[in-house]
Amino acid sequence: MRRSTYRSPRAVVVPSSPRKLGWKTQGEITRLLIVVMAVVGMVLLASVSKQLHMFHHVDSTLRSPAHVENDPAVAERDLHHGVHKNLLDHKKVLSEHWQRERQKRLKGQADLIQQKGRNDPPETPRMHVPNDGMLEDKVDKSIDTVKGKVDAKTDTRKRLNDGQNKMEGNVLLTTTTTTTTSSTTTTSSTKPVSRMEKWPNENTKLARGYSGLPMDKTPALVGAKRGSIDCDINVNDLAYWNSPQGTRDEEFESPFKVEDLPGKAKYLTFEPDPGGFNNIRMSLENILVIAAVTGRTLVLPPPQRIYLLQDKMQLSDFFPILNDKFQKRIKVITMSEFLQREMKEGGYLYNVGKDDNDEATLLTLAEGCVQMKTGDKSCNKLNTILQRKGYMAPVKDSKNCFVFDKYAFDRGPAAVTSPRTQKLIAEFCGKERTPVYYTKGFHSPSILHFHTSDPNAYRLLNHFYTVIYFTDPKMDNFYKRFVRDFVHYNDAIFCAAGKIVHALQEEGRSRGDTVDGEGGG
């Protein structure tokens, strides 16, 4: 007999949660949701595709003037709400853009004809006119599809290149062309055109800012001439500087210029950046601007090996900082000249060689040293003396901005009370940098030294126009022009580079490419 067990009502377990669905029911719901989402996605995709088609259709037909104002694909729809209104705006903007570009092309062709003194047919752009965007309207109207555009452009470019000018050496041979207008017919005969005739403005077009303002708004350029490059072939199209500068720049005097004592100059010394050549160049630009502003005699560091370059080199091997034109702006001497001048009795460095470094050793290091902290050929021996004898400028590009302000120079930083000037300085320096003003503390010492070789000290590894700030905008622009016109590579470097560039351009022309009015491209 089976024994029965008594169960109290209290022992009945009450479910604590709702009854869970079986796995079959859950699977059915999941499949249903997937189907619903797929249907909704297809509807959205069809709607977006339809609108994208409209946009692309408008883009493709806008190139034809007949469709600019009357596009049947757009006119059929109500375009005054939602995405349709955006489509209407899109069409309007593209239409205005195309009309502006067409006017520019027509004006460019008219200016080119007037400048060259001959009527080039619009369908035959010369080498100095960009080929893209200069095709005649008949070609544009015949292009209906993307494939048609590519084929027509290829055929047209081939036809144009067959009639383009052929360059042989330094002489350009032009082909005979006939241009027919509504009133006259002009025929130009075949004749050799020199390189200078090809680019008539090569030596007259001035280096100027990006805005390219007219001469009456750029008085600093009055009296200036386009720079040139001393080379056995004509590579002047690479010169981006002016030489001489404008009359105003030539006569400019810095209000922060030091006054040398009788028979005693004031110097600016520095240590080159320990990085690669580009780092050295950026640091050097800062130093050159400060030397130009203060009027101090710049002392070049000893020749030394540059990272990734084999031989010991001097900065003057790259930049024309020892020629007469540069010396009129900044007096530059070598470290050997500096030591020979100032280690004499009465000099700033008199008796410095009597410690652990004799004069002969220092003069040897001045002829060439190595960027090492220790060793017989270490540049650190000279750097230590300059740091001790000179005033070490407390300027680090990542923590400071160097500000030149006349009020701060005359009466101290507290004299800069103009809210506008304070705001401009704050915007230039940013939140992470503190302004360091050029004051009498920088001005008075006989030797102003920049300890820029130590990454943890006062490195100047930034472009000068992000480190040095002039509260006078005229001075700011002047020193930007100074760097443009004077801090460029030597003619020997530009000569070699120009030959390479012209060889590449010749190769490009043989492949159907074109160059602009100054040989670029």
Short mmCIF file of C-alpha atoms in Angstrom, two decimals:
data_model
loop_
_atom_site.label_atom_id
_atom_site.label_comp_id
_atom_site.label_asym_id
_atom_site.label_seq_id
_atom_site.Cartn_x
_atom_site.Cartn_y
_atom_site.Cartn_z
CA MET A 1 0.00 0.00 0.00
CA ARG A 2 1.39 3.31 -1.07
CA ARG A 3 1.87 5.75 1.68
CA SER A 4 0.18 9.12 1.13
CA THR A 5 1.91 12.34 2.04
CA TYR A 6 0.14 15.30 3.61
CA ARG A 7 0.77 18.66 1.92
CA SER A 8 -0.21 21.82 3.71
CA PRO A 9 -1.82 24.61 1.69
CA ARG A 10 1.09 26.78 2.71
CA ALA A 11 3.40 24.49 0.79
CA VAL A 12 1.83 25.33 -2.56
CA VAL A 13 4.34 27.24 -4.67
CA VAL A 14 2.96 30.43 -6.17
CA PRO A 15 4.55 31.33 -9.53
CA SER A 16 6.77 34.45 -9.13
CA SER A 17 6.83 35.36 -12.85
CA PRO A 18 4.49 35.12 -15.86
CA ARG A 19 4.45 31.95 -17.84
CA LYS A 20 7.25 31.98 -20.45
CA LEU A 21 6.51 31.45 -24.11
CA GLY A 22 7.64 28.29 -25.75
CA TRP A 23 10.49 28.30 -28.20
CA LYS A 24 8.16 27.77 -31.11
CA THR A 25 6.13 30.88 -30.27
CA GLN A 26 9.30 33.03 -29.87
CA GLY A 27 10.62 31.86 -33.22
CA GLU A 28 7.41 32.78 -34.97
CA ILE A 29 7.45 36.29 -33.49
CA THR A 30 11.09 36.78 -34.51
CA ARG A 31 10.41 35.70 -38.07
CA LEU A 32 7.43 38.04 -38.23
CA LEU A 33 9.54 40.99 -37.06
CA ILE A 34 12.21 40.22 -39.66
CA VAL A 35 9.63 40.16 -42.44
CA VAL A 36 8.13 43.49 -41.30
CA MET A 37 11.58 45.15 -41.11
CA ALA A 38 12.51 43.83 -44.57
CA VAL A 39 9.33 45.27 -46.09
CA VAL A 40 9.88 48.67 -44.45
CA GLY A 41 13.54 48.69 -45.61
CA MET A 42 12.59 47.95 -49.20
CA VAL A 43 10.05 50.78 -49.19
CA LEU A 44 12.64 53.26 -47.81
CA LEU A 45 15.29 52.08 -50.27
CA ALA A 46 12.95 52.50 -53.21
CA SER A 47 12.08 56.05 -52.07
CA VAL A 48 15.73 57.08 -51.58
CA SER A 49 16.77 55.54 -54.90
CA LYS A 50 14.03 57.46 -56.61
CA GLN A 51 15.23 60.76 -55.12
CA LEU A 52 18.89 60.01 -55.87
CA HIS A 53 17.97 59.31 -59.47
CA MET A 54 16.34 62.72 -59.60
CA PHE A 55 19.45 64.40 -58.23
CA HIS A 56 21.79 62.64 -60.64
CA HIS A 57 19.48 63.38 -63.53
CA VAL A 58 19.53 67.07 -62.67
CA ASP A 59 23.35 67.00 -62.42
CA SER A 60 23.72 65.33 -65.81
CA THR A 61 21.30 67.62 -67.60
CA LEU A 62 22.51 70.88 -66.09
CA ARG A 63 25.50 70.90 -68.46
CA SER A 64 23.08 71.44 -71.32
CA PRO A 65 21.66 75.00 -71.32
CA ALA A 66 18.39 73.73 -72.79
CA HIS A 67 17.65 71.84 -69.58
CA VAL A 68 18.80 74.41 -67.04
CA GLU A 69 15.45 76.09 -66.63
CA ASN A 70 13.10 73.41 -68.07
CA ASP A 71 13.88 69.93 -66.87
CA PRO A 72 10.84 67.69 -67.51
CA ALA A 73 12.04 65.17 -64.93
CA VAL A 74 11.79 67.88 -62.30
CA ALA A 75 8.91 69.96 -63.62
CA GLU A 76 6.49 67.02 -63.30
CA ARG A 77 6.88 66.94 -59.55
CA ASP A 78 5.74 69.25 -56.79
CA LEU A 79 9.07 70.67 -55.58
CA HIS A 80 7.90 72.95 -52.79
CA HIS A 81 8.10 70.75 -49.73
CA GLY A 82 10.42 68.29 -48.02
CA VAL A 83 13.19 66.65 -49.97
CA HIS A 84 11.71 67.94 -53.22
CA LYS A 85 12.41 71.52 -52.15
CA ASN A 86 16.01 70.49 -51.42
CA LEU A 87 16.18 69.13 -54.95
CA LEU A 88 15.00 72.45 -56.33
CA ASP A 89 17.65 74.30 -54.32
CA HIS A 90 20.24 71.79 -55.49
CA LYS A 91 19.32 72.42 -59.10
CA LYS A 92 19.41 76.20 -58.64
CA VAL A 93 22.87 76.18 -57.03
CA LEU A 94 24.33 73.93 -59.71
CA SER A 95 22.81 76.06 -62.43
CA GLU A 96 24.32 79.26 -61.01
CA HIS A 97 27.69 77.55 -60.55
CA TRP A 98 27.75 76.34 -64.16
CA GLN A 99 26.87 79.78 -65.49
CA ARG A 100 29.64 81.41 -63.42
CA GLU A 101 32.21 78.87 -64.62
CA ARG A 102 31.20 79.45 -68.21
CA GLN A 103 31.58 83.22 -67.83
CA LYS A 104 35.04 82.71 -66.30
CA ARG A 105 36.10 80.55 -69.25
CA LEU A 106 34.86 83.05 -71.78
CA LYS A 107 36.60 85.92 -69.97
CA GLY A 108 39.79 83.88 -69.71
CA GLN A 109 39.77 83.20 -73.44
CA ALA A 110 39.21 86.90 -74.21
CA ASP A 111 42.05 87.95 -71.87
CA LEU A 112 44.33 85.34 -73.40
CA ILE A 113 43.63 86.54 -76.93
CA GLN A 114 44.29 90.15 -75.93
CA GLN A 115 47.48 89.28 -74.06
CA LYS A 116 49.02 87.10 -76.73
CA GLY A 117 48.01 89.34 -79.63
CA ARG A 118 46.50 86.48 -81.58
CA ASN A 119 43.07 84.86 -81.76
CA ASP A 120 43.35 81.28 -80.62
CA PRO A 121 40.30 79.14 -81.46
CA PRO A 122 38.40 78.25 -78.29
CA GLU A 123 38.70 74.55 -79.09
CA THR A 124 42.51 74.75 -79.22
CA PRO A 125 43.85 75.90 -75.82
CA ARG A 126 47.58 76.56 -75.70
CA MET A 127 50.04 74.85 -73.39
CA HIS A 128 49.75 77.50 -70.75
CA VAL A 129 45.93 77.19 -70.56
CA PRO A 130 44.51 74.31 -68.49
CA ASN A 131 42.91 71.83 -70.89
CA ASP A 132 40.13 70.74 -68.50
CA GLY A 133 37.12 73.03 -68.49
CA MET A 134 38.03 74.80 -71.75
CA LEU A 135 36.08 72.64 -74.25
CA GLU A 136 33.62 74.40 -76.52
CA ASP A 137 29.88 74.30 -75.98
CA LYS A 138 29.29 71.90 -78.89
CA VAL A 139 31.34 69.25 -77.12
CA ASP A 140 29.53 69.88 -73.83
CA LYS A 141 26.11 69.58 -75.48
CA SER A 142 27.02 66.30 -77.14
CA ILE A 143 27.82 64.65 -73.83
CA ASP A 144 24.73 62.94 -72.48
CA THR A 145 26.08 60.07 -70.41
CA VAL A 146 29.17 59.40 -68.33
CA LYS A 147 30.53 57.06 -70.99
CA GLY A 148 29.87 59.68 -73.63
CA LYS A 149 31.72 62.30 -71.57
CA VAL A 150 34.82 60.14 -71.24
CA ASP A 151 34.90 59.15 -74.92
CA ALA A 152 34.28 62.69 -76.19
CA LYS A 153 36.87 64.20 -73.86
CA THR A 154 39.47 61.61 -74.89
CA ASP A 155 38.85 62.19 -78.61
CA THR A 156 38.91 65.97 -78.20
CA ARG A 157 42.11 65.94 -76.12
CA LYS A 158 43.82 63.77 -78.72
CA ARG A 159 42.74 66.15 -81.48
CA LEU A 160 43.94 69.17 -79.47
CA ASN A 161 47.29 67.61 -78.64
CA ASP A 162 47.93 66.91 -82.34
CA GLY A 163 47.69 70.64 -83.00
CA GLN A 164 49.47 71.82 -79.86
CA ASN A 165 52.84 73.51 -79.77
CA LYS A 166 56.02 71.44 -79.92
CA MET A 167 58.82 72.38 -77.56
CA GLU A 168 62.39 71.82 -78.69
CA GLY A 169 65.12 72.98 -76.30
CA ASN A 170 64.39 76.57 -75.32
CA VAL A 171 62.36 77.45 -78.47
CA LEU A 172 58.63 76.95 -78.92
CA LEU A 173 57.41 76.25 -82.46
CA THR A 174 53.80 77.34 -82.98
CA THR A 175 51.40 76.01 -85.58
CA THR A 176 49.49 78.14 -88.07
CA THR A 177 45.96 78.85 -86.85
CA THR A 178 42.99 80.68 -88.31
CA THR A 179 40.28 82.22 -86.14
CA THR A 180 36.96 83.35 -87.58
CA THR A 181 34.76 85.80 -85.67
CA SER A 182 31.55 87.58 -86.56
CA SER A 183 33.42 90.57 -87.94
CA THR A 184 36.98 89.63 -88.87
CA THR A 185 39.18 86.71 -89.81
CA THR A 186 42.73 86.68 -88.43
CA THR A 187 45.52 84.34 -89.53
CA SER A 188 48.70 83.94 -87.46
CA SER A 189 51.79 82.78 -89.27
CA THR A 190 54.21 80.16 -87.98
CA LYS A 191 57.24 81.64 -86.22
CA PRO A 192 59.61 80.62 -83.44
CA VAL A 193 58.65 81.95 -80.02
CA SER A 194 61.28 82.13 -77.29
CA ARG A 195 60.66 80.96 -73.76
CA MET A 196 60.54 84.57 -72.57
CA GLU A 197 57.84 85.38 -75.16
CA LYS A 198 55.89 82.32 -74.13
CA TRP A 199 55.73 83.60 -70.55
CA PRO A 200 55.93 87.39 -71.00
CA ASN A 201 55.28 88.09 -67.31
CA GLU A 202 57.93 85.68 -66.08
CA ASN A 203 60.26 88.40 -64.79
CA THR A 204 57.62 91.03 -64.12
CA LYS A 205 54.87 89.25 -62.22
CA LEU A 206 55.43 90.01 -58.54
CA ALA A 207 55.29 87.55 -55.68
CA ARG A 208 52.25 88.50 -53.66
CA GLY A 209 49.81 87.15 -51.13
CA TYR A 210 47.14 84.57 -51.82
CA SER A 211 44.47 87.24 -52.21
CA GLY A 212 46.30 88.84 -55.16
CA LEU A 213 45.03 92.36 -54.46
CA PRO A 214 45.58 95.09 -57.08
CA MET A 215 48.65 97.31 -56.87
CA ASP A 216 46.77 100.30 -55.45
CA LYS A 217 45.92 98.13 -52.43
CA THR A 218 49.41 96.65 -52.02
CA PRO A 219 51.74 99.67 -51.67
CA ALA A 220 54.48 97.46 -50.22
CA LEU A 221 55.04 96.06 -53.72
CA VAL A 222 55.71 99.41 -55.36
CA GLY A 223 59.27 99.28 -56.69
CA ALA A 224 59.58 95.50 -56.34
CA LYS A 225 60.64 93.10 -59.07
CA ARG A 226 60.21 89.38 -59.50
CA GLY A 227 63.22 87.37 -58.32
CA SER A 228 65.48 85.39 -60.66
CA ILE A 229 67.69 82.30 -60.41
CA ASP A 230 71.31 82.15 -61.54
CA CYS A 231 71.40 79.02 -63.72
CA ASP A 232 72.77 77.88 -67.09
CA ILE A 233 69.17 77.50 -68.33
CA ASN A 234 66.14 79.68 -67.68
CA VAL A 235 64.38 78.36 -64.55
CA ASN A 236 63.06 81.71 -63.33
CA ASP A 237 59.52 80.33 -63.32
CA LEU A 238 60.45 78.62 -60.03
CA ALA A 239 61.31 81.91 -58.28
CA TYR A 240 58.48 82.80 -55.91
CA TRP A 241 60.18 85.77 -54.22
CA ASN A 242 60.77 89.41 -55.05
CA SER A 243 64.23 90.89 -55.52
CA PRO A 244 64.49 93.72 -54.83
CA GLN A 245 61.62 94.17 -52.45
CA GLY A 246 59.31 97.15 -52.66
CA THR A 247 60.62 100.60 -51.75
CA ARG A 248 58.71 100.65 -48.47
CA ASP A 249 60.21 97.34 -47.37
CA GLU A 250 63.70 98.37 -48.43
CA GLU A 251 63.49 101.47 -46.22
CA PHE A 252 61.84 99.77 -43.24
CA GLU A 253 63.44 100.20 -39.77
CA SER A 254 62.48 98.04 -36.81
CA PRO A 255 61.46 99.90 -33.61
CA PHE A 256 63.04 97.07 -31.60
CA LYS A 257 66.50 97.41 -33.12
CA VAL A 258 69.41 97.37 -30.66
CA GLU A 259 72.04 100.08 -30.59
CA ASP A 260 75.56 98.73 -30.81
CA LEU A 261 78.16 100.20 -28.48
CA PRO A 262 81.15 101.94 -30.09
CA GLY A 263 83.27 99.15 -31.53
CA LYS A 264 81.07 96.51 -29.87
CA ALA A 265 78.23 94.62 -31.54
CA LYS A 266 75.36 92.86 -29.86
CA TYR A 267 74.95 89.24 -30.89
CA LEU A 268 72.28 86.59 -31.26
CA THR A 269 73.57 83.03 -30.88
CA PHE A 270 71.62 79.82 -31.12
CA GLU A 271 71.92 76.05 -31.20
CA PRO A 272 70.44 74.21 -34.21
CA ASP A 273 67.51 71.88 -33.66
CA PRO A 274 68.61 68.26 -33.05
CA GLY A 275 66.06 66.84 -35.51
CA GLY A 276 66.03 66.41 -39.27
CA PHE A 277 66.52 69.12 -41.87
CA ASN A 278 62.89 70.30 -41.89
CA ASN A 279 62.97 70.78 -38.12
CA ILE A 280 66.22 72.71 -38.47
CA ARG A 281 64.66 74.91 -41.18
CA MET A 282 61.58 75.77 -39.10
CA SER A 283 63.69 76.62 -36.06
CA LEU A 284 66.04 78.71 -38.22
CA GLU A 285 63.15 80.79 -39.58
CA ASN A 286 62.22 81.81 -36.02
CA ILE A 287 65.83 82.76 -35.30
CA LEU A 288 66.19 84.78 -38.51
CA VAL A 289 63.01 86.76 -37.84
CA ILE A 290 64.13 87.57 -34.29
CA ALA A 291 67.56 88.61 -35.56
CA ALA A 292 65.96 90.85 -38.20
CA VAL A 293 63.60 92.44 -35.65
CA THR A 294 66.28 93.11 -33.04
CA GLY A 295 69.07 94.10 -35.43
CA ARG A 296 71.58 91.87 -33.66
CA THR A 297 74.52 90.25 -35.44
CA LEU A 298 73.62 86.62 -36.04
CA VAL A 299 76.29 84.04 -35.19
CA LEU A 300 75.96 80.78 -37.13
CA PRO A 301 76.61 77.58 -35.18
CA PRO A 302 79.61 75.45 -36.22
CA PRO A 303 79.21 73.12 -39.22
CA GLN A 304 77.86 69.76 -38.07
CA ARG A 305 76.34 66.62 -39.42
CA ILE A 306 72.61 66.82 -40.10
CA TYR A 307 70.38 63.83 -39.54
CA LEU A 308 70.26 61.60 -42.65
CA LEU A 309 72.94 63.71 -44.39
CA GLN A 310 76.49 62.42 -44.51
CA ASP A 311 78.86 65.39 -44.37
CA LYS A 312 79.18 68.22 -41.88
CA MET A 313 77.28 71.13 -43.35
CA GLN A 314 76.73 74.80 -42.59
CA LEU A 315 73.33 76.46 -42.86
CA SER A 316 74.78 78.78 -45.51
CA ASP A 317 75.19 75.69 -47.73
CA PHE A 318 71.39 75.72 -48.12
CA PHE A 319 70.29 79.34 -47.68
CA PRO A 320 71.80 82.55 -49.16
CA ILE A 321 72.39 84.10 -45.74
CA LEU A 322 75.97 85.19 -46.43
CA ASN A 323 75.37 87.15 -49.63
CA ASP A 324 75.33 90.96 -49.78
CA LYS A 325 71.55 91.33 -50.11
CA PHE A 326 70.90 89.30 -46.97
CA GLN A 327 73.71 91.02 -45.05
CA LYS A 328 71.96 94.35 -45.58
CA ARG A 329 69.05 93.00 -43.53
CA ILE A 330 70.93 90.84 -41.02
CA LYS A 331 74.63 90.88 -40.24
CA VAL A 332 75.74 87.25 -40.23
CA ILE A 333 79.13 85.88 -39.11
CA THR A 334 80.47 82.39 -38.49
CA MET A 335 81.29 80.96 -35.09
CA SER A 336 85.02 81.16 -35.92
CA GLU A 337 84.74 84.89 -36.63
CA PHE A 338 82.79 85.40 -33.42
CA LEU A 339 85.35 83.60 -31.24
CA GLN A 340 88.33 85.31 -32.85
CA ARG A 341 86.67 88.68 -32.31
CA GLU A 342 85.40 88.23 -28.75
CA MET A 343 88.08 86.06 -27.12
CA LYS A 344 90.53 88.92 -27.42
CA GLU A 345 91.23 91.21 -24.51
CA GLY A 346 88.17 93.35 -23.87
CA GLY A 347 85.89 90.91 -25.66
CA TYR A 348 82.81 89.27 -24.22
CA LEU A 349 84.55 85.88 -24.10
CA TYR A 350 87.95 87.02 -22.88
CA ASN A 351 89.61 84.38 -20.66
CA VAL A 352 86.90 81.75 -21.23
CA GLY A 353 89.55 79.29 -22.42
CA LYS A 354 91.49 79.30 -19.20
CA ASP A 355 89.23 76.84 -17.43
CA ASP A 356 89.11 73.38 -18.97
CA ASN A 357 88.91 74.58 -22.59
CA ASP A 358 91.81 76.40 -24.21
CA GLU A 359 91.31 78.82 -27.06
CA ALA A 360 92.79 76.48 -29.66
CA THR A 361 90.26 73.76 -28.76
CA LEU A 362 87.34 76.17 -29.01
CA LEU A 363 88.51 77.46 -32.39
CA THR A 364 88.78 73.87 -33.63
CA LEU A 365 85.23 73.13 -32.51
CA ALA A 366 84.07 76.28 -34.27
CA GLU A 367 85.23 74.73 -37.56
CA GLY A 368 83.08 71.64 -36.96
CA CYS A 369 81.62 69.73 -34.03
CA VAL A 370 79.27 66.85 -33.21
CA GLN A 371 75.93 67.04 -31.41
CA MET A 372 77.00 65.04 -28.37
CA LYS A 373 76.88 65.93 -24.68
CA THR A 374 80.41 64.67 -24.06
CA GLY A 375 83.52 63.99 -26.09
CA ASP A 376 86.44 65.91 -27.53
CA LYS A 377 84.38 67.02 -30.57
CA SER A 378 81.16 67.77 -28.69
CA CYS A 379 79.35 70.97 -29.60
CA ASN A 380 78.21 71.07 -25.99
CA LYS A 381 81.47 72.73 -24.94
CA LEU A 382 80.72 75.80 -27.02
CA ASN A 383 77.01 75.76 -26.17
CA THR A 384 77.75 75.74 -22.43
CA ILE A 385 79.93 78.85 -22.75
CA LEU A 386 77.26 80.69 -24.74
CA GLN A 387 74.58 79.72 -22.23
CA ARG A 388 76.75 81.02 -19.38
CA LYS A 389 77.93 84.26 -21.02
CA GLY A 390 74.68 85.21 -22.76
CA TYR A 391 71.08 85.77 -21.71
CA MET A 392 69.19 82.57 -22.41
CA ALA A 393 65.80 83.42 -23.90
CA PRO A 394 63.01 81.65 -21.95
CA VAL A 395 60.85 80.90 -24.99
CA LYS A 396 59.52 77.40 -25.75
CA ASP A 397 57.11 77.14 -28.64
CA SER A 398 54.80 74.59 -27.01
CA LYS A 399 54.43 76.70 -23.85
CA ASN A 400 54.98 80.29 -25.02
CA CYS A 401 54.28 82.75 -27.79
CA PHE A 402 56.81 85.53 -28.38
CA VAL A 403 55.05 88.91 -28.57
CA PHE A 404 56.51 92.14 -29.96
CA ASP A 405 54.55 95.16 -28.78
CA LYS A 406 55.86 98.73 -28.63
CA TYR A 407 54.10 99.60 -25.36
CA ALA A 408 55.35 96.43 -23.66
CA PHE A 409 58.86 97.15 -24.92
CA ASP A 410 58.88 100.74 -23.65
CA ARG A 411 57.04 100.33 -20.32
CA GLY A 412 56.65 96.60 -19.66
CA PRO A 413 53.87 94.07 -20.32
CA ALA A 414 51.51 95.88 -17.92
CA ALA A 415 51.34 98.74 -20.44
CA VAL A 416 49.38 96.56 -22.86
CA THR A 417 45.93 97.70 -21.70
CA SER A 418 43.99 97.80 -24.96
CA PRO A 419 41.17 95.19 -24.73
CA ARG A 420 41.38 94.55 -28.46
CA THR A 421 45.15 93.97 -28.34
CA GLN A 422 44.78 91.70 -25.32
CA LYS A 423 42.09 89.72 -27.12
CA LEU A 424 44.21 89.32 -30.26
CA ILE A 425 47.21 88.14 -28.23
CA ALA A 426 45.02 85.67 -26.33
CA GLU A 427 43.59 84.31 -29.59
CA PHE A 428 47.07 83.93 -31.10
CA CYS A 429 48.59 82.20 -28.06
CA GLY A 430 45.60 80.03 -27.23
CA LYS A 431 44.80 78.50 -23.88
CA GLU A 432 47.92 76.35 -23.63
CA ARG A 433 50.57 79.03 -24.23
CA THR A 434 51.65 82.00 -22.13
CA PRO A 435 52.77 85.24 -23.80
CA VAL A 436 56.42 86.20 -23.42
CA TYR A 437 56.92 89.88 -24.30
CA TYR A 438 60.06 91.29 -25.85
CA THR A 439 61.20 93.74 -23.18
CA LYS A 440 64.38 95.47 -22.06
CA GLY A 441 65.40 92.18 -20.48
CA PHE A 442 65.86 90.73 -23.96
CA HIS A 443 67.12 93.99 -25.42
CA SER A 444 69.95 94.91 -23.04
CA PRO A 445 72.27 91.81 -22.92
CA SER A 446 75.27 91.80 -25.21
CA ILE A 447 74.61 88.16 -26.18
CA LEU A 448 71.05 86.85 -26.57
CA HIS A 449 71.22 83.05 -26.73
CA PHE A 450 68.55 80.56 -27.80
CA HIS A 451 69.04 77.11 -26.26
CA THR A 452 67.00 75.35 -28.94
CA SER A 453 69.01 72.11 -29.20
CA ASP A 454 67.45 70.54 -26.09
CA PRO A 455 63.94 69.12 -26.69
CA ASN A 456 63.19 69.50 -22.97
CA ALA A 457 64.33 73.14 -22.78
CA TYR A 458 63.57 75.97 -25.18
CA ARG A 459 62.98 74.28 -28.50
CA LEU A 460 61.42 76.32 -31.34
CA LEU A 461 59.89 73.57 -33.44
CA ASN A 462 57.07 75.48 -35.09
CA HIS A 463 56.59 77.88 -37.98
CA PHE A 464 57.61 81.44 -37.13
CA TYR A 465 54.12 82.80 -37.85
CA THR A 466 52.69 80.55 -35.12
CA VAL A 467 55.36 81.46 -32.54
CA ILE A 468 56.11 85.17 -33.09
CA TYR A 469 53.31 87.73 -32.90
CA PHE A 470 53.46 91.42 -33.80
CA THR A 471 50.65 93.57 -32.46
CA ASP A 472 51.31 95.97 -35.34
CA PRO A 473 49.85 94.24 -38.45
CA LYS A 474 52.17 96.18 -40.77
CA MET A 475 55.20 94.70 -39.01
CA ASP A 476 53.60 91.28 -39.07
CA ASN A 477 53.15 91.45 -42.85
CA PHE A 478 56.62 92.90 -43.35
CA TYR A 479 58.37 89.97 -41.66
CA LYS A 480 56.26 87.45 -43.54
CA ARG A 481 57.44 89.09 -46.76
CA PHE A 482 60.97 89.06 -45.37
CA VAL A 483 60.91 85.28 -44.96
CA ARG A 484 59.35 84.82 -48.40
CA ASP A 485 61.90 87.01 -50.16
CA PHE A 486 65.09 86.04 -48.30
CA VAL A 487 64.72 82.64 -46.64
CA HIS A 488 64.74 80.42 -49.71
CA TYR A 489 67.24 77.90 -51.03
CA ASN A 490 70.43 78.86 -52.85
CA ASP A 491 70.41 79.32 -56.62
CA ALA A 492 72.43 76.12 -57.09
CA ILE A 493 69.63 74.08 -55.47
CA PHE A 494 66.90 75.82 -57.48
CA CYS A 495 68.90 75.40 -60.68
CA ALA A 496 69.11 71.63 -60.21
CA ALA A 497 65.46 71.46 -59.18
CA GLY A 498 64.40 73.53 -62.18
CA LYS A 499 66.06 71.16 -64.61
CA ILE A 500 64.20 68.25 -63.05
CA VAL A 501 60.87 70.11 -63.09
CA HIS A 502 61.25 71.11 -66.73
CA ALA A 503 62.20 67.56 -67.71
CA LEU A 504 59.03 66.30 -66.00
CA GLN A 505 56.97 68.96 -67.78
CA GLU A 506 58.38 67.90 -71.14
CA GLU A 507 57.46 64.33 -70.35
CA GLY A 508 53.98 65.47 -69.33
CA ARG A 509 53.49 67.40 -72.56
CA SER A 510 54.46 64.34 -74.56
CA ARG A 511 51.69 62.48 -72.74
CA GLY A 512 49.06 65.14 -73.43
CA ASP A 513 49.25 67.22 -70.24
CA THR A 514 49.46 71.02 -70.23
CA VAL A 515 51.16 73.73 -68.15
CA ASP A 516 49.92 77.11 -66.98
CA GLY A 517 51.09 80.62 -67.86
CA GLU A 518 54.25 80.28 -65.77
CA GLY A 519 55.15 76.74 -66.71
CA GLY A 520 53.49 75.08 -63.73
CA GLY A 521 51.43 71.94 -64.00
#
